[in-house]
Amino acid sequence: MNNRNHGRLRSGGAVTALTLSAALLAGCASTPESPAGAASARSNLEALQNDPELAGRARVERREAETAVRLAEAPLPASEGGLGAHRVYMAERKVEIARATATTAYTEEQRQRLGEERDAARLASRTEEADRARREAASAREDALQARRGEAELQRQIEALEAEATERGIVLTLGDVLFASGSATLQTGGYENLNRLVDFLERYPDQAVLIEGHTDSVGSAQANERLSQRRADAVRDYLARRSIGERRLSARGLGEGRPVATNDTAAGRQQNRRVEIIIENPRQMSGLGS
């Protein structure tokens, strides 16, 4: 009798130890981490701060860059990956603005120094050097201005689209206003959103676009996958008809496999019936604000 009781106690202790171990592992898995790319932003900022020609210049912009980099380095849980990617992007832009502003100040000082040192005997040889410094100063000023404009313009366009900047890129989610129940034919009520998307894509002609169709769990999984593919294809075909190059566009149906809400309620099912349009990450875009 005592041996059996002792065996039960040992088994119970083992189960408890396994439970505690599982809880500790779960806790570790959810430990917040700094977003990918934050270290690169920090490295670029430190390179600017250690540059002997630029370190003492653009103090305001460098403080703004330091604040943005610190925010980007703040650990976030895995569920906040989109926010982390956006913070890293903003930090990179702030560092670029600080470098361009510091370069402007440096080249302007160089130009003034050359002007003060110039005399009659050296005028001919120094003229080209001063002109080059002026050109570099003007170019640096323009770069800084374009960086600021591009940052503001991209943010405005994302807000106008009612989209979200994520680690996958810019994600535009269109609900079931696009299609009637069980149909893959576009409704006229969804054209306004799609036309705003067309305007955005025309500004960035090199960005790839992925269109993903999603459904709720009503009906068979196979039928839902076919329906989601037809809906994604319908959006792709509409964009192609509006002169968005077909080579930029790809479409796939994911059926009910990636719900964003519960399928146990009507409201949840409505959220799951959607088309997501993912535009290539804005950090890879060129010609911002052009």
C-alpha positions as a printed NumPy array, in Angstrom:
array([[  0.   ,   0.   ,   0.   ],
       [  2.741,   2.477,   0.891],
       [  4.608,   1.68 ,  -2.335],
       [  1.528,   2.475,  -4.423],
       [  1.014,   5.801,  -2.666],
       [  4.684,   6.635,  -3.118],
       [  4.383,   5.875,  -6.862],
       [  1.362,   8.152,  -7.178],
       [  3.243,  11.006,  -5.477],
       [  6.22 ,  10.554,  -7.803],
       [  3.93 ,  10.577, -10.883],
       [  2.136,  13.675,  -9.662],
       [  5.432,  15.456,  -9.108],
       [  6.577,  14.627, -12.626],
       [  3.368,  16.011, -14.141],
       [  3.747,  19.188, -12.087],
       [  7.362,  19.605, -13.243],
       [  6.35 ,  19.114, -16.87 ],
       [  3.566,  21.679, -16.501],
       [  5.941,  24.24 , -14.987],
       [  8.5  ,  23.609, -17.747],
       [  5.854,  24.132, -20.431],
       [  4.753,  27.381, -18.812],
       [  8.347,  28.625, -18.65 ],
       [  8.897,  27.753, -22.328],
       [  5.689,  29.575, -23.308],
       [  6.829,  32.618, -21.375],
       [ 10.191,  32.598, -23.133],
       [  8.531,  32.257, -26.563],
       [  6.6  ,  35.46 , -26.019],
       [  9.598,  37.53 , -24.83 ],
       [  9.555,  40.852, -26.71 ],
       [ 12.48 ,  41.461, -29.051],
       [ 13.83 ,  44.459, -30.952],
       [ 12.477,  44.532, -34.528],
       [ 14.648,  43.384, -37.417],
       [ 16.475,  46.32 , -38.948],
       [ 16.737,  48.343, -35.73 ],
       [ 20.407,  47.409, -35.372],
       [ 21.12 ,  48.636, -38.904],
       [ 19.436,  51.974, -38.166],
       [ 21.526,  52.305, -34.995],
       [ 24.725,  51.481, -36.923],
       [ 23.967,  54.155, -39.531],
       [ 23.297,  56.733, -36.825],
       [ 26.526,  55.894, -35.008],
       [ 28.439,  56.217, -38.282],
       [ 27.032,  59.728, -38.665],
       [ 27.84 ,  60.611, -35.038],
       [ 31.416,  59.379, -35.45 ],
       [ 32.038,  61.186, -38.742],
       [ 34.553,  63.921, -37.843],
       [ 33.239,  66.228, -40.555],
       [ 29.537,  65.841, -39.782],
       [ 29.245,  64.95 , -36.075],
       [ 28.957,  68.535, -34.789],
       [ 26.301,  69.554, -37.327],
       [ 22.524,  69.124, -37.703],
       [ 22.019,  68.771, -33.941],
       [ 18.216,  69.021, -34.106],
       [ 17.948,  66.425, -36.848],
       [ 20.39 ,  64.109, -35.056],
       [ 18.327,  64.35 , -31.867],
       [ 15.202,  63.481, -33.848],
       [ 17.033,  60.534, -35.425],
       [ 18.248,  59.345, -31.996],
       [ 14.678,  59.446, -30.655],
       [ 13.36 ,  57.526, -33.676],
       [ 16.109,  54.879, -33.428],
       [ 15.483,  54.358, -29.723],
       [ 11.793,  53.896, -30.441],
       [ 12.636,  51.404, -33.201],
       [ 14.9  ,  49.467, -30.794],
       [ 12.138,  49.108, -28.196],
       [ 11.322,  45.396, -27.819],
       [  7.924,  44.351, -29.121],
       [  6.047,  41.038, -29.011],
       [  5.868,  39.042, -32.233],
       [  2.241,  40.095, -32.705],
       [  3.383,  43.72 , -33.185],
       [  5.714,  42.975, -36.102],
       [  3.968,  45.494, -38.367],
       [  4.424,  48.316, -35.881],
       [  8.077,  47.379, -35.439],
       [  8.708,  47.45 , -39.201],
       [  7.092,  50.874, -39.474],
       [  9.207,  52.24 , -36.602],
       [ 12.387,  50.926, -38.232],
       [ 11.41 ,  52.537, -41.524],
       [ 10.786,  55.903, -39.842],
       [ 14.112,  55.652, -37.974],
       [ 16.006,  55.   , -41.202],
       [ 14.424,  58.032, -42.824],
       [ 15.28 ,  60.279, -39.838],
       [ 18.921,  59.155, -39.991],
       [ 19.033,  59.904, -43.735],
       [ 17.572,  63.378, -43.131],
       [ 20.141,  64.079, -40.393],
       [ 23.034,  63.015, -42.656],
       [ 21.767,  65.094, -45.586],
       [ 21.299,  68.165, -43.368],
       [ 24.76 ,  67.772, -41.808],
       [ 26.317,  67.374, -45.25 ],
       [ 24.586,  70.551, -46.37 ],
       [ 26.039,  72.482, -43.422],
       [ 29.518,  71.056, -43.963],
       [ 29.66 ,  71.824, -47.674],
       [ 28.338,  75.332, -47.068],
       [ 31.052,  75.953, -44.488],
       [ 33.628,  74.624, -46.919],
       [ 32.368,  77.009, -49.573],
       [ 32.591,  79.969, -47.195],
       [ 36.059,  78.955, -46.075],
       [ 37.216,  78.742, -49.652],
       [ 35.75 ,  82.187, -50.306],
       [ 37.62 ,  83.702, -47.362],
       [ 40.901,  82.139, -48.385],
       [ 40.592,  83.003, -52.027],
       [ 42.861,  85.8  , -53.269],
       [ 43.867,  87.142, -56.627],
       [ 46.776,  84.742, -57.11 ],
       [ 44.654,  81.662, -56.521],
       [ 41.367,  82.838, -57.953],
       [ 41.547,  80.838, -61.152],
       [ 42.422,  77.546, -59.444],
       [ 39.884,  77.968, -56.634],
       [ 36.91 ,  78.987, -58.768],
       [ 36.109,  75.441, -59.905],
       [ 36.496,  74.066, -56.386],
       [ 34.124,  76.685, -54.975],
       [ 31.62 ,  75.995, -57.74 ],
       [ 31.771,  72.298, -56.994],
       [ 31.189,  72.981, -53.3  ],
       [ 28.17 ,  75.121, -54.181],
       [ 26.806,  72.369, -56.379],
       [ 27.309,  69.805, -53.626],
       [ 25.641,  72.077, -51.077],
       [ 22.669,  72.602, -53.398],
       [ 22.441,  68.868, -54.056],
       [ 22.592,  68.033, -50.349],
       [ 19.864,  70.585, -49.588],
       [ 17.694,  69.083, -52.319],
       [ 18.293,  65.552, -51.002],
       [ 17.23 ,  66.591, -47.507],
       [ 14.14 ,  68.33 , -48.867],
       [ 13.174,  65.358, -51.018],
       [ 13.623,  62.974, -48.086],
       [ 11.251,  65.051, -45.951],
       [  8.719,  65.377, -48.75 ],
       [  8.871,  61.68 , -49.54 ],
       [  8.316,  60.685, -45.923],
       [  5.275,  62.956, -45.57 ],
       [  3.815,  62.029, -48.952],
       [  4.068,  58.281, -48.419],
       [  2.392,  58.588, -45.006],
       [ -0.407,  60.691, -46.517],
       [ -1.005,  58.164, -49.279],
       [ -1.133,  55.247, -46.836],
       [ -3.721,  57.106, -44.758],
       [ -5.753,  57.973, -47.856],
       [ -5.851,  54.293, -48.803],
       [ -6.923,  53.387, -45.248],
       [ -4.074,  50.881, -45.414],
       [ -1.498,  49.725, -42.868],
       [  2.3  ,  49.637, -43.057],
       [  3.476,  46.152, -41.978],
       [  6.581,  43.998, -42.275],
       [  4.993,  42.393, -45.368],
       [  4.513,  45.791, -47.017],
       [  1.513,  48.125, -47.286],
       [ -1.619,  46.058, -46.637],
       [ -5.028,  47.216, -47.864],
       [ -7.936,  45.139, -46.534],
       [-11.203,  45.23 , -48.487],
       [-14.224,  43.713, -46.757],
       [-17.217,  41.939, -48.245],
       [-18.429,  45.195, -49.885],
       [-16.6  ,  43.985, -53.023],
       [-18.709,  40.872, -53.589],
       [-22.225,  39.594, -52.968],
       [-22.527,  36.453, -50.839],
       [-21.179,  33.43 , -52.686],
       [-20.238,  35.534, -55.738],
       [-16.906,  36.405, -57.337],
       [-18.318,  39.281, -59.412],
       [-17.164,  42.742, -58.309],
       [-19.916,  45.025, -57.066],
       [-19.908,  48.694, -58.061],
       [-19.725,  49.683, -54.391],
       [-16.138,  48.462, -54.235],
       [-14.847,  50.439, -57.232],
       [-14.015,  53.56 , -55.222],
       [-11.516,  51.699, -53.028],
       [ -9.996,  49.92 , -56.018],
       [ -9.667,  53.165, -57.981],
       [ -7.792,  54.799, -55.081],
       [ -5.492,  51.771, -55.128],
       [ -4.936,  52.223, -58.883],
       [ -3.918,  55.867, -58.304],
       [ -1.421,  54.761, -55.645],
       [  0.081,  52.001, -57.811],
       [  0.526,  54.387, -60.735],
       [  2.808,  56.518, -58.534],
       [  5.064,  53.517, -57.854],
       [  5.192,  51.518, -61.112],
       [  7.933,  49.143, -59.944],
       [  6.18 ,  47.756, -56.853],
       [  4.883,  44.18 , -56.954],
       [  1.325,  43.53 , -55.748],
       [ -0.018,  40.338, -54.129],
       [ -3.799,  39.853, -53.928],
       [ -5.107,  37.332, -51.381],
       [ -8.711,  36.164, -51.143],
       [-10.161,  34.943, -47.823],
       [-13.535,  33.491, -46.759],
       [-15.364,  32.5  , -43.6  ],
       [-15.854,  28.846, -42.663],
       [-19.407,  28.497, -44.008],
       [-19.458,  25.707, -46.594],
       [-16.752,  23.207, -47.451],
       [-13.081,  24.141, -47.267],
       [-12.594,  23.168, -50.907],
       [-15.476,  25.353, -52.112],
       [-14.226,  28.279, -50.014],
       [-10.747,  27.986, -51.469],
       [-12.143,  28.063, -55.019],
       [-14.342,  31.062, -54.194],
       [-11.449,  32.982, -52.601],
       [ -9.266,  32.306, -55.669],
       [-11.971,  33.563, -58.047],
       [-12.38 ,  36.718, -55.966],
       [ -8.629,  37.382, -55.907],
       [ -8.544,  36.835, -59.674],
       [-11.427,  39.308, -60.125],
       [ -9.516,  42.04 , -58.285],
       [ -6.336,  41.277, -60.249],
       [ -8.234,  41.438, -63.554],
       [ -9.814,  44.774, -62.598],
       [ -6.41 ,  46.282, -61.815],
       [ -5.008,  44.938, -65.086],
       [ -7.896,  46.528, -67.01 ],
       [ -6.984,  49.828, -65.341],
       [ -3.501,  49.592, -66.902],
       [ -1.632,  48.141, -63.923],
       [  0.917,  45.825, -65.541],
       [ -0.013,  42.153, -65.241],
       [  3.597,  41.199, -64.49 ],
       [  3.32 ,  43.165, -61.237],
       [  0.173,  41.334, -60.122],
       [ -0.277,  37.922, -58.535],
       [ -3.385,  36.443, -56.931],
       [ -4.057,  33.491, -54.663],
       [ -7.028,  32.154, -52.741],
       [ -6.476,  31.078, -49.143],
       [-10.061,  30.089, -48.361],
       [-10.91 ,  29.916, -44.687],
       [ -7.336,  29.125, -43.595],
       [ -6.345,  32.542, -42.203],
       [ -9.227,  33.993, -40.193],
       [ -8.763,  37.339, -38.439],
       [-11.791,  36.823, -36.196],
       [-13.953,  34.005, -34.873],
       [-16.282,  32.251, -37.292],
       [-18.763,  31.6  , -34.472],
       [-20.5  ,  34.975, -34.88 ],
       [-21.955,  36.855, -37.846],
       [-19.661,  39.827, -37.163],
       [-16.593,  37.59 , -37.064],
       [-17.525,  35.832, -40.293],
       [-18.002,  39.206, -41.967],
       [-14.444,  40.234, -41.005],
       [-13.078,  36.966, -42.388],
       [-14.752,  37.512, -45.784],
       [-12.144,  39.851, -47.246],
       [ -9.543,  40.512, -49.924],
       [ -6.093,  41.671, -48.796],
       [ -3.826,  43.568, -51.19 ],
       [ -0.143,  43.612, -50.206],
       [  2.093,  46.184, -51.906],
       [  5.864,  45.668, -51.813],
       [  7.54 ,  47.191, -48.754],
       [  7.799,  50.994, -49.054],
       [ 11.442,  50.928, -47.904],
       [ 12.233,  49.507, -51.34 ],
       [ 10.329,  52.271, -53.195],
       [ 12.217,  54.809, -55.252],
       [ 11.126,  58.289, -56.191],
       [  8.983,  58.889, -53.106],
       [  6.57 ,  61.729, -53.52 ],
       [  7.35 ,  62.177, -57.2  ]])
